[in-house]
Short mmCIF file of C-alpha atoms in Angstrom, two decimals:
data_model
loop_
_atom_site.label_atom_id
_atom_site.label_comp_id
_atom_site.label_asym_id
_atom_site.label_seq_id
_atom_site.Cartn_x
_atom_site.Cartn_y
_atom_site.Cartn_z
CA UNK A 1 -30.57 -13.58 -12.27
CA UNK A 2 -30.26 -13.90 -8.47
CA UNK A 3 -28.68 -17.60 -6.25
CA UNK A 4 -27.74 -18.35 -3.71
CA UNK A 5 -24.14 -19.04 -3.34
CA UNK A 6 -23.08 -21.31 -1.01
CA UNK A 7 -19.17 -20.40 -0.87
CA UNK A 8 -16.87 -18.47 -3.43
CA UNK A 9 -14.57 -16.12 -2.76
CA UNK A 10 -13.45 -14.46 -5.59
CA UNK A 11 -9.20 -12.70 -4.96
CA UNK A 12 -8.83 -10.29 -7.81
CA UNK A 13 -4.52 -9.15 -7.62
CA UNK A 14 -4.52 -5.49 -9.67
CA UNK A 15 -1.04 -3.89 -10.16
CA UNK A 16 -0.01 -1.27 -8.79
CA UNK A 17 18.92 7.06 -6.89
CA UNK A 18 20.96 8.38 -4.93
CA UNK A 19 24.08 6.63 -3.55
CA UNK A 20 26.28 7.08 -0.25
CA UNK A 21 28.98 4.58 0.69
CA UNK A 22 31.47 4.49 3.92
CA UNK A 23 33.41 2.21 4.86
CA UNK A 24 33.04 1.45 8.41
CA UNK A 25 35.63 0.60 10.85
CA UNK A 26 35.58 -2.66 13.22
CA UNK A 27 34.50 -1.24 16.58
CA UNK A 28 32.32 -1.88 19.64
CA UNK A 29 29.39 0.21 20.79
CA UNK A 30 29.18 -0.95 24.52
CA UNK A 31 29.08 2.22 25.96
CA UNK A 32 27.34 4.98 25.38
CA UNK A 33 28.46 8.34 23.95
CA UNK A 34 30.97 10.83 25.59
CA UNK A 35 29.53 13.99 26.65
CA UNK A 36 26.92 15.40 28.55
CA UNK A 37 23.90 13.40 29.78
CA UNK A 38 20.52 14.88 30.66
CA UNK A 39 18.37 13.06 33.79
CA UNK A 40 15.07 13.64 34.72
CA UNK A 41 14.64 14.45 37.67
CA UNK A 42 12.62 12.04 38.68
CA UNK A 43 14.10 8.23 36.92
CA UNK A 44 12.57 5.11 37.82
CA UNK A 45 13.35 1.92 34.99
CA UNK A 46 12.63 3.09 31.53
CA UNK A 47 10.06 1.92 29.28
CA UNK A 48 10.39 -1.53 26.51
CA UNK A 49 10.80 0.41 23.93
CA UNK A 50 12.10 -1.02 20.75
CA UNK A 51 13.58 0.62 17.47
CA UNK A 52 10.27 -0.51 15.64
CA UNK A 53 11.32 0.22 12.22
CA UNK A 54 14.14 2.61 10.36
CA UNK A 55 14.72 4.65 7.27
CA UNK A 56 18.31 4.65 6.14
CA UNK A 57 19.39 4.72 2.55
CA UNK A 58 16.71 7.37 0.87
CA UNK A 59 16.42 7.47 -2.38
CA UNK A 60 16.55 11.35 -2.12
CA UNK A 61 19.03 13.24 -2.75
CA UNK A 62 21.24 13.65 0.48
CA UNK A 63 18.99 12.23 2.40
CA UNK A 64 16.54 14.67 3.94
CA UNK A 65 14.12 12.59 4.71
CA UNK A 66 16.29 9.86 7.05
CA UNK A 67 13.95 8.77 10.49
CA UNK A 68 13.59 6.12 13.32
CA UNK A 69 9.98 5.16 14.14
CA UNK A 70 10.77 4.68 18.10
CA UNK A 71 7.94 2.07 19.85
CA UNK A 72 6.86 1.93 23.67
CA UNK A 73 6.32 -1.82 23.91
CA UNK A 74 5.21 -1.36 27.98
CA UNK A 75 2.06 -0.38 29.70
CA UNK A 76 3.29 3.09 30.75
CA UNK A 77 4.50 5.92 28.95
CA UNK A 78 7.57 7.11 28.12
CA UNK A 79 8.94 10.33 28.58
CA UNK A 80 11.79 10.59 26.28
CA UNK A 81 14.02 13.98 27.65
CA UNK A 82 17.31 12.57 28.81
CA UNK A 83 16.72 10.02 25.85
CA UNK A 84 19.87 9.02 22.97
CA UNK A 85 20.18 7.49 19.82
CA UNK A 86 23.38 6.66 18.58
CA UNK A 87 23.64 5.63 15.61
CA UNK A 88 27.69 5.30 13.68
CA UNK A 89 28.99 7.02 16.72
CA UNK A 90 27.60 9.68 16.57
CA UNK A 91 24.38 11.23 19.30
CA UNK A 92 21.40 13.53 19.58
CA UNK A 93 19.97 13.96 23.05
CA UNK A 94 16.50 14.92 23.16
CA UNK A 95 17.17 17.97 25.93
CA UNK A 96 15.48 18.52 29.72
CA UNK A 97 12.54 21.18 28.30
CA UNK A 98 11.58 18.39 25.11
CA UNK A 99 8.71 18.27 25.68
CA UNK A 100 7.29 14.82 23.51
CA UNK A 101 6.35 11.54 25.67
CA UNK A 102 5.45 8.05 24.22
CA UNK A 103 2.51 7.21 24.80
CA UNK A 104 1.98 3.57 25.88
CA UNK A 105 1.80 1.37 23.16
CA UNK A 106 2.23 4.52 21.44
CA UNK A 107 5.37 4.94 18.78
CA UNK A 108 6.84 7.98 17.27
CA UNK A 109 8.55 9.07 14.10
CA UNK A 110 12.17 11.33 14.49
CA UNK A 111 13.73 12.50 11.73
CA UNK A 112 17.19 14.30 9.97
CA UNK A 113 15.07 16.66 8.85
CA UNK A 114 11.35 17.01 9.81
CA UNK A 115 9.81 19.56 6.32
CA UNK A 116 11.64 16.47 4.05
CA UNK A 117 9.96 13.84 6.12
CA UNK A 118 7.09 15.31 5.89
CA UNK A 119 7.25 15.37 2.39
CA UNK A 120 8.11 11.05 1.56
CA UNK A 121 6.18 9.31 3.86
CA UNK A 122 2.72 11.80 3.55
CA UNK A 123 2.30 13.34 7.87
CA UNK A 124 5.68 15.12 9.75
CA UNK A 125 7.00 13.31 12.63
CA UNK A 126 7.12 13.67 16.39
CA UNK A 127 11.20 15.39 16.17
CA UNK A 128 13.65 15.87 13.90
CA UNK A 129 17.71 15.85 14.69
CA UNK A 130 18.78 18.89 11.85
CA UNK A 131 16.13 21.56 12.62
CA UNK A 132 13.53 22.35 8.87
CA UNK A 133 9.97 23.33 11.08
CA UNK A 134 10.23 25.05 14.17
CA UNK A 135 6.91 23.08 15.04
CA UNK A 136 8.84 20.37 15.65
CA UNK A 137 11.11 19.16 18.06
CA UNK A 138 14.02 18.39 18.35
CA UNK A 139 16.66 16.87 19.75
CA UNK A 140 20.12 18.05 19.92
CA UNK A 141 23.78 18.09 20.14
CA UNK A 142 24.71 16.10 16.86
CA UNK A 143 23.30 14.67 14.23
CA UNK A 144 22.72 10.49 14.58
CA UNK A 145 24.65 8.92 11.26
CA UNK A 146 23.05 6.36 9.65
CA UNK A 147 25.65 4.88 7.55
CA UNK A 148 23.39 2.97 4.02
CA UNK A 149 25.40 0.39 3.51
CA UNK A 150 25.81 -1.45 7.19
CA UNK A 151 26.25 -0.27 10.54
CA UNK A 152 25.01 0.01 14.73
CA UNK A 153 21.87 2.34 16.16
CA UNK A 154 21.11 2.61 19.10
CA UNK A 155 19.04 3.64 21.84
CA UNK A 156 19.60 4.52 25.40
CA UNK A 157 18.10 5.87 28.82
CA UNK A 158 19.00 8.15 30.58
CA UNK A 159 21.41 6.17 32.78
CA UNK A 160 23.00 4.92 29.14
CA UNK A 161 21.37 2.21 29.58
CA UNK A 162 20.86 0.75 26.06
CA UNK A 163 17.68 -0.12 25.29
CA UNK A 164 17.65 -1.17 22.33
CA UNK A 165 20.66 -2.56 18.98
CA UNK A 166 20.13 -2.26 15.76
CA UNK A 167 22.42 -4.05 14.07
CA UNK A 168 22.25 -3.63 10.10
CA UNK A 169 23.45 -4.80 7.11
CA UNK A 170 27.19 -4.68 6.62
CA UNK A 171 29.26 -4.86 9.45
CA UNK A 172 31.72 -6.95 11.08
CA UNK A 173 30.75 -4.52 14.52
CA UNK A 174 29.38 -6.00 17.32
CA UNK A 175 27.02 -4.29 19.47
CA UNK A 176 25.61 -4.17 23.27
CA UNK A 177 21.41 -5.28 23.19
CA UNK A 178 22.80 -7.58 19.68
CA UNK A 179 22.85 -10.96 19.27
CA UNK A 180 24.08 -12.60 16.14
CA UNK A 181 24.65 -11.72 13.10
CA UNK A 182 23.10 -8.13 11.28
CA UNK A 183 19.94 -7.84 9.74
CA UNK A 184 19.25 -8.01 5.83
CA UNK A 185 16.52 -6.29 4.12
CA UNK A 186 15.97 -8.99 0.76
CA UNK A 187 16.16 -7.16 -2.37
CA UNK A 188 15.32 -9.73 -5.17
CA UNK A 189 14.76 -9.11 -8.64
CA UNK A 190 13.67 -5.86 -9.25
CA UNK A 191 13.23 -4.66 -5.30
CA UNK A 192 16.00 -2.54 -4.44
CA UNK A 193 17.01 -2.35 -1.72
CA UNK A 194 17.24 1.70 -1.64
CA UNK A 195 14.32 3.44 -0.43
CA UNK A 196 13.53 1.01 1.67
CA UNK A 197 12.08 0.57 5.31
CA UNK A 198 13.45 -1.48 8.27
CA UNK A 199 11.03 -2.23 9.49
CA UNK A 200 10.48 -5.30 12.64
CA UNK A 201 7.84 -8.21 11.92
CA UNK A 202 4.63 -8.09 13.95
CA UNK A 203 3.19 -9.90 17.08
CA UNK A 204 -0.21 -11.29 15.65
CA UNK A 205 -1.99 -11.43 18.36
CA UNK A 206 -0.82 -8.08 19.98
CA UNK A 207 0.15 -6.54 16.95
CA UNK A 208 3.15 -5.12 18.72
CA UNK A 209 6.97 -5.74 16.77
CA UNK A 210 8.35 -8.61 18.79
CA UNK A 211 12.05 -8.11 19.90
CA UNK A 212 14.65 -10.70 20.86
CA UNK A 213 17.55 -8.99 19.83
CA UNK A 214 18.56 -10.66 16.97
CA UNK A 215 17.88 -10.49 12.89
CA UNK A 216 14.67 -12.72 12.60
CA UNK A 217 12.73 -9.97 14.06
CA UNK A 218 12.93 -8.15 11.52
CA UNK A 219 10.36 -8.66 8.82
CA UNK A 220 12.77 -8.60 5.55
CA UNK A 221 13.98 -11.96 7.37
CA UNK A 222 15.70 -14.37 4.20
CA UNK A 223 14.80 -17.51 6.53
CA UNK A 224 11.62 -17.15 7.27
CA UNK A 225 9.65 -17.72 5.00
CA UNK A 226 6.04 -16.40 6.35
CA UNK A 227 6.62 -13.34 8.37
CA UNK A 228 10.42 -12.53 6.08
CA UNK A 229 10.86 -11.33 3.47
CA UNK A 230 8.59 -8.30 3.36
CA UNK A 231 9.51 -4.98 1.54
CA UNK A 232 8.44 -1.49 2.56
CA UNK A 233 8.87 1.46 1.39
CA UNK A 234 7.63 5.35 2.02
CA UNK A 235 4.10 6.89 1.22
CA UNK A 236 2.79 3.70 2.54
CA UNK A 237 -1.37 4.16 3.98
CA UNK A 238 -0.14 1.24 6.92
CA UNK A 239 2.55 3.98 8.26
CA UNK A 240 -0.27 5.96 9.12
CA UNK A 241 -2.82 3.81 10.66
CA UNK A 242 -3.71 -0.16 11.27
CA UNK A 243 -4.51 -1.85 8.12
CA UNK A 244 -7.51 -2.94 8.79
CA UNK A 245 -7.22 -7.40 7.29
CA UNK A 246 -10.10 -9.83 9.74
CA UNK A 247 -13.24 -11.36 7.16
CA UNK A 248 -16.34 -9.21 9.14
CA UNK A 249 -19.65 -9.67 8.70
CA UNK A 250 -22.66 -7.39 7.16
CA UNK A 251 -25.29 -8.04 5.36
CA UNK A 252 -25.08 -6.63 1.64
CA UNK A 253 -26.65 -6.99 -1.94
CA UNK A 254 -23.14 -8.41 -4.25
CA UNK A 255 -23.34 -9.09 -7.62
CA UNK A 256 -20.19 -10.81 -10.33
CA UNK A 257 -19.93 -10.14 -13.55
CA UNK A 258 -17.86 -12.18 -16.30
CA UNK A 259 -16.27 -10.99 -18.89
CA UNK A 260 -15.90 -10.09 -21.76
CA UNK A 261 -20.00 -11.19 -22.25
CA UNK A 262 -21.40 -9.02 -19.28
CA UNK A 263 -18.51 -6.97 -18.11
CA UNK A 264 -19.58 -3.08 -20.31
CA UNK A 265 -23.65 -4.24 -18.72
CA UNK A 266 -23.20 -4.90 -15.43
CA UNK A 267 -19.63 -1.61 -15.05
CA UNK A 268 -21.89 0.65 -17.41
CA UNK A 269 -25.67 0.11 -14.81
CA UNK A 270 -23.17 0.57 -11.63
CA UNK A 271 -21.51 3.66 -13.09
CA UNK A 272 -23.81 4.71 -14.30
CA UNK A 273 -26.87 4.86 -11.55
CA UNK A 274 -24.18 7.55 -9.42
CA UNK A 275 -25.88 10.75 -8.01
CA UNK A 276 -24.34 12.18 -6.11
CA UNK A 277 -20.03 10.97 -6.50
CA UNK A 278 -17.66 8.71 -8.02
CA UNK A 279 -14.66 8.42 -7.23
CA UNK A 280 -12.62 5.71 -9.44
CA UNK A 281 -9.09 4.47 -9.38
CA UNK A 282 -7.58 2.31 -12.53
CA UNK A 283 -4.26 1.25 -14.34
CA UNK A 284 -5.78 2.67 -18.16
CA UNK A 285 -8.57 4.13 -19.65
CA UNK A 286 -9.78 3.61 -22.98
CA UNK A 287 -13.01 3.30 -23.09
CA UNK A 288 -15.56 5.51 -24.86
CA UNK A 289 -19.11 4.67 -23.68
CA UNK A 290 -17.57 5.45 -20.81
CA UNK A 291 -15.73 8.01 -20.67
CA UNK A 292 -19.24 9.76 -21.81
CA UNK A 293 -21.21 8.03 -18.37
CA UNK A 294 -18.92 10.11 -16.32
CA UNK A 295 -19.10 13.41 -18.16
CA UNK A 296 -22.15 13.28 -18.40
CA UNK A 297 -22.67 12.44 -14.83
CA UNK A 298 -20.17 15.22 -14.09
CA UNK A 299 -22.31 17.65 -16.16
CA UNK A 300 -25.61 16.16 -13.96
CA UNK A 301 -23.67 18.11 -10.68
CA UNK A 302 -22.38 14.53 -9.95
CA UNK A 303 -18.21 14.73 -8.35
CA UNK A 304 -16.68 12.06 -9.89
CA UNK A 305 -12.49 12.03 -9.23
CA UNK A 306 -10.20 9.59 -11.64
CA UNK A 307 -7.20 8.32 -10.18
CA UNK A 308 -5.16 6.70 -13.01
CA UNK A 309 -1.43 5.12 -13.98
CA UNK A 310 0.04 8.04 -15.39
CA UNK A 311 3.25 5.62 -17.07
CA UNK A 312 1.58 2.19 -17.26
CA UNK A 313 3.39 0.04 -19.23
CA UNK A 314 3.85 1.11 -23.28
CA UNK A 315 2.85 4.42 -22.61
CA UNK A 316 -0.26 6.32 -22.41
CA UNK A 317 -1.82 6.44 -26.10
CA UNK A 318 -3.90 8.79 -27.89
CA UNK A 319 -7.79 6.82 -26.87
CA UNK A 320 -6.91 7.15 -23.32
CA UNK A 321 -5.98 10.55 -23.86
CA UNK A 322 -8.75 11.47 -25.12
CA UNK A 323 -11.28 10.01 -23.21
CA UNK A 324 -9.68 11.88 -19.75
CA UNK A 325 -10.10 14.91 -21.34
CA UNK A 326 -13.44 14.73 -22.42
CA UNK A 327 -14.72 13.58 -18.82
CA UNK A 328 -12.27 16.18 -17.93
CA UNK A 329 -14.09 18.75 -19.77
CA UNK A 330 -17.57 18.02 -18.83
CA UNK A 331 -15.51 18.76 -14.80
CA UNK A 332 -14.35 15.09 -14.15
CA UNK A 333 -11.25 15.63 -11.57
CA UNK A 334 -8.42 13.44 -12.64
CA UNK A 335 -5.15 12.96 -10.92
CA UNK A 336 -2.69 11.21 -13.31
CA UNK A 337 -0.04 8.50 -10.24
CA UNK A 338 3.11 9.79 -11.45
CA UNK A 339 6.28 11.75 -10.15
CA UNK A 340 5.43 15.66 -10.71
CA UNK A 341 8.49 17.79 -12.87
CA UNK A 342 8.95 19.84 -9.03
CA UNK A 343 9.74 16.73 -8.15
CA UNK A 344 13.26 16.72 -5.33
CA UNK A 345 16.01 15.07 -6.50
CA UNK A 346 15.68 11.30 -6.28
CA UNK A 347 12.67 11.04 -5.52
CA UNK A 348 10.95 7.66 -5.65
CA UNK A 349 6.45 7.38 -5.77
CA UNK A 350 5.37 5.70 -3.51
CA UNK A 351 4.43 2.78 -6.62
CA UNK A 352 5.96 1.75 -9.55
CA UNK A 353 2.30 0.69 -10.76
CA UNK A 354 -1.67 2.18 -9.76
CA UNK A 355 -2.33 -1.44 -11.35
CA UNK A 356 -6.46 -1.05 -8.98
CA UNK A 357 -8.89 -0.93 -11.01
CA UNK A 358 -11.98 -0.58 -8.36
CA UNK A 359 -14.80 2.40 -7.32
CA UNK A 360 -16.75 3.89 -5.29
CA UNK A 361 -20.45 5.60 -6.11
CA UNK A 362 -21.96 7.19 -4.13
CA UNK A 363 -20.69 6.22 -0.08
CA UNK A 364 -22.43 2.76 -1.51
CA UNK A 365 -21.85 1.04 -3.50
CA UNK A 366 -18.23 -0.76 -4.25
CA UNK A 367 -16.96 -2.11 -7.14
CA UNK A 368 -13.68 -4.88 -7.51
CA UNK A 369 -12.53 -6.13 -10.96
CA UNK A 370 -9.41 -7.39 -12.03
CA UNK A 371 -10.37 -5.08 -15.70
CA UNK A 372 -8.70 -1.88 -17.60
CA UNK A 373 -11.78 0.26 -18.85
CA UNK A 374 -11.08 -1.04 -22.98
CA UNK A 375 -13.02 -2.08 -25.49
CA UNK A 376 -11.36 -5.82 -24.94
CA UNK A 377 -12.40 -6.19 -21.92
CA UNK A 378 -15.76 -4.55 -22.05
CA UNK A 379 -16.94 -5.11 -25.85
CA UNK A 380 -20.52 -3.66 -26.19
CA UNK A 381 -22.88 -6.33 -26.38
CA UNK A 382 -25.72 -7.33 -29.59
CA UNK A 383 -27.10 -10.83 -28.78
CA UNK A 384 -25.04 -13.38 -27.77
CA UNK A 385 -21.52 -13.75 -29.66
CA UNK A 386 -19.35 -15.37 -27.26
CA UNK A 387 -16.80 -12.47 -27.78
CA UNK A 388 -13.27 -12.92 -28.79
CA UNK A 389 -12.04 -10.73 -26.13
CA UNK A 390 -10.41 -10.95 -22.15
CA UNK A 391 -11.53 -12.40 -19.87
CA UNK A 392 -11.94 -10.77 -16.92
CA UNK A 393 -14.72 -10.18 -13.44
CA UNK A 394 -15.86 -7.71 -11.78
CA UNK A 395 -18.14 -7.50 -8.06
CA UNK A 396 -19.69 -5.48 -6.84
CA UNK A 397 -20.97 -5.01 -3.61
CA UNK A 398 -23.57 -2.47 -0.90
CA UNK A 399 -21.56 -4.07 1.85
CA UNK A 400 -20.33 -1.20 4.20
CA UNK A 401 -16.77 -2.91 5.80
CA UNK A 402 -15.66 -2.87 1.58
CA UNK A 403 -17.82 1.05 1.11
CA UNK A 404 -16.02 1.83 4.07
CA UNK A 405 -12.34 -0.09 3.68
CA UNK A 406 -11.95 1.19 0.05
CA UNK A 407 -13.05 5.18 0.50
CA UNK A 408 -10.36 4.33 2.92
CA UNK A 409 -7.72 3.75 0.08
CA UNK A 410 -8.64 5.86 -1.85
CA UNK A 411 -7.78 8.95 0.09
CA UNK A 412 -4.68 7.52 1.43
CA UNK A 413 -4.03 7.47 -2.39
CA UNK A 414 -4.79 11.00 -3.13
CA UNK A 415 -2.91 13.15 -1.79
CA UNK A 416 -1.64 15.80 -4.13
CA UNK A 417 -1.69 18.59 -1.55
CA UNK A 418 1.52 16.54 -0.24
CA UNK A 419 2.82 13.75 -3.51
CA UNK A 420 4.66 14.20 -5.40
CA UNK A 421 3.74 11.30 -7.21
CA UNK A 422 0.05 12.95 -8.36
CA UNK A 423 0.23 15.50 -10.97
CA UNK A 424 -3.77 16.86 -12.38
CA UNK A 425 -4.79 16.07 -15.98
CA UNK A 426 -3.37 19.36 -18.38
CA UNK A 427 -5.69 18.84 -21.50
CA UNK A 428 -2.99 21.83 -23.02
CA UNK A 429 -0.35 18.61 -22.71
CA UNK A 430 -2.56 15.30 -21.63
CA UNK A 431 -4.43 15.93 -24.10
CA UNK A 432 -4.04 13.84 -27.84
CA UNK A 433 -3.09 14.95 -31.09
CA UNK A 434 -5.05 17.71 -32.41
CA UNK A 435 -5.58 15.30 -35.92
CA UNK A 436 -7.33 12.33 -33.67
CA UNK A 437 -10.07 11.23 -34.86
CA UNK A 438 -12.06 9.03 -33.13
CA UNK A 439 -13.04 5.35 -35.04
CA UNK A 440 -16.82 4.83 -34.69
CA UNK A 441 -16.98 2.15 -32.09
CA UNK A 442 -17.72 -1.96 -33.16
CA UNK A 443 -20.29 -3.31 -31.18
CA UNK A 444 -20.69 -7.33 -30.39
CA UNK A 445 -23.16 -9.75 -32.23
CA UNK A 446 -23.24 -13.41 -30.36
CA UNK A 447 -24.69 -16.46 -30.75
CA UNK A 448 -23.18 -17.19 -27.65
CA UNK A 449 -22.67 -15.92 -24.48
CA UNK A 450 -23.06 -18.07 -21.76
CA UNK A 451 -22.15 -14.72 -18.70
CA UNK A 452 -23.71 -12.10 -20.12
CA UNK A 453 -26.06 -11.54 -16.86
CA UNK A 454 -24.19 -11.17 -14.05
CA UNK A 455 -24.62 -13.49 -10.50
CA UNK A 456 -26.00 -11.74 -7.64
CA UNK A 457 -27.47 -12.88 -4.50
CA UNK A 458 -28.14 -11.08 -1.24
CA UNK A 459 -28.24 -11.74 2.19
CA UNK A 460 -25.57 -12.23 5.11
CA UNK A 461 -21.85 -12.76 4.67
CA UNK A 462 -18.29 -12.62 5.70
CA UNK A 463 -15.99 -9.19 3.51
CA UNK A 464 -12.01 -8.74 3.69
CA UNK A 465 -10.91 -6.21 1.62
CA UNK A 466 -6.64 -6.51 1.41
CA UNK A 467 -4.83 -4.15 -0.11
CA UNK A 468 -0.86 -4.74 -1.21
CA UNK A 469 1.18 -3.74 -0.17
CA UNK A 470 -0.48 -2.74 2.74
CA UNK A 471 -1.02 -6.64 3.66
CA UNK A 472 -1.60 -8.55 1.04
CA UNK A 473 0.77 -10.21 1.23
CA UNK A 474 0.18 -11.66 5.33
CA UNK A 475 0.53 -15.48 6.84
CA UNK A 476 -2.51 -14.42 8.16
CA UNK A 477 -4.56 -12.97 6.57
CA UNK A 478 -4.48 -12.63 2.84
CA UNK A 479 -3.57 -15.30 0.04
CA UNK A 480 -1.48 -17.51 2.40
CA UNK A 481 -4.67 -17.88 5.39
CA UNK A 482 -7.59 -17.82 2.10
CA UNK A 483 -5.27 -21.02 1.22
CA UNK A 484 -4.66 -22.53 3.94
CA UNK A 485 -8.46 -22.92 5.08
CA UNK A 486 -8.64 -26.26 2.06
CA UNK A 487 -8.27 -29.04 4.07
CA UNK A 488 -8.35 -32.78 2.80
CA UNK A 489 -11.28 -32.58 -0.14
CA UNK A 490 -11.47 -29.53 -0.82
CA UNK A 491 -9.93 -27.10 -4.21
CA UNK A 492 -8.25 -25.55 -5.31
CA UNK A 493 -8.49 -23.28 -8.68
CA UNK A 494 -5.54 -21.27 -9.88
CA UNK A 495 -6.49 -18.79 -12.59
CA UNK A 496 -3.75 -15.60 -13.12
CA UNK A 497 -1.55 -14.26 -16.28
CA UNK A 498 1.97 -14.66 -15.31
CA UNK A 499 3.63 -15.29 -12.13
CA UNK A 500 6.49 -13.70 -10.74
CA UNK A 501 9.86 -15.48 -9.89
CA UNK A 502 9.97 -12.75 -7.32
CA UNK A 503 6.49 -12.80 -4.96
CA UNK A 504 5.87 -9.62 -3.65
CA UNK A 505 8.20 -8.23 -6.66
CA UNK A 506 7.12 -4.76 -6.43
CA UNK A 507 4.93 -2.04 -4.41
CA UNK A 508 2.30 -2.46 -6.44
CA UNK A 509 -1.09 -1.47 -5.23
CA UNK A 510 -3.57 -4.67 -5.76
CA UNK A 511 -6.76 -5.36 -3.56
CA UNK A 512 -7.50 -8.39 -3.00
CA UNK A 513 -11.63 -8.51 -1.74
CA UNK A 514 -12.47 -12.11 -0.50
CA UNK A 515 -16.27 -12.66 -0.31
CA UNK A 516 -17.84 -15.79 1.98
CA UNK A 517 -21.65 -16.63 2.17
CA UNK A 518 -23.01 -17.68 6.25
CA UNK A 519 -24.37 -21.25 4.52
CA UNK A 520 -23.80 -24.30 6.91
CA UNK A 521 -25.67 -26.71 6.24
CA UNK A 522 -23.67 -29.52 4.36
CA UNK A 523 -25.09 -30.10 0.83
CA UNK A 524 -23.83 -26.42 0.65
CA UNK A 525 -19.50 -27.22 1.92
CA UNK A 526 -17.75 -27.05 -1.28
CA UNK A 527 -14.39 -26.89 -2.41
CA UNK A 528 -12.30 -23.14 -2.07
CA UNK A 529 -12.14 -21.89 -5.41
CA UNK A 530 -9.74 -18.89 -5.85
CA UNK A 531 -9.72 -17.00 -8.46
CA UNK A 532 -6.64 -13.87 -8.87
CA UNK A 533 -6.10 -12.74 -11.44
CA UNK A 534 -2.40 -11.31 -11.63
CA UNK A 535 -1.81 -8.19 -14.07
#
């Protein structure tokens, strides 16, 4: 059924310990450390380099993955030989033969131990101050003290000039290069301070960190209700690449299916059309017919990869274990997002939950929805009775920007080679108990199903894929910006399961798929409609 879509938008929100304390004396960090200074052969005005992020209070035992992100704000590269990084009175120095240069407008991470950092963040740092990897250049002369409870971190040029300062946490210290109170992390509800990464706000115009030498520069700023109160953790995609957030135009064939009436038919059709590969990420999978469909696709030579949450609320039930076992036996590659037994002490998974519900089929079709694969959301149908089930949506589109972005998201999360929060499905330990017997799947007989048929449209459209935790709370994109587009005479329709007391209450992966047609005639201008589903 094809209809002209004038203006519509669908946002689908799908959810996804070791403390060290020290007492810091009040002191002044105005003077550089008292030891040998290495000077480069040629001197020039040092670049404006800032401490753009800091992983201070690591969740890992011993905190070997502590790290500092240095960002060059200038338009010229900066060699680092002779530069010094000081943390609470202890300093590491880049020696005269230090090989690293920060490119113009570029950045590098420097970590306590490179190997530990790579296991936590997913990529190696550019340098380290404790030798753990012979391939990573070392800072020398000392180990910066990144005190968990609060303190001072400073960056010095070779001539002893303080280039940048971070005053943070519970400290009474003052420091050259800083004005006002210390920066604070945002921790409310279930959000812990431990494990967070301090990160500067980003100027939306330049995509560079803001720098005024104050606490208001930092994204955790409690007083900034727009760009502040942000939370960041290691392992997120945004540490490795710029995550796009702009809406882009694309010609596309797009379909919206509404549940419970019309979800199963459409989802089964999209997945069943696969001829090469299916990548699927979902919170829970408890739908025998869809499991058998994907198993059959795998037996026909289609590569099927499934990423599923390993510790959902209420646990993994026997029906899901049966579904996964059927698919695994047919050759489907299955990874639980669940902490491995060999994870380092204190290791914290990238996300509290993998709450996404999306698939990419043959690298050409994207499927994004609000519902897990179960018979409540996607009952089998016979007739047109309005069923008892869950209201939900799935959107499919062949828009290349959407497909490409979902592929990047899946690739970022599917990282079994380095991430300790992924483990393969094991039929022996993860399968159903021997006494489990699959019940006959019921078929609903309906007499009134107004949404049994999906709504489709083709044409020039605009799409934005917004993902949590990467960019879902950006005020210039995501929900903030979408709602800001509504003006006098418009309407906002908001539907979700429940509302958290604290916004963005954990690092759960989410996807918002925004879509709008290009129609501009007066009769096609309608109010902004937002449908949001919070699990």
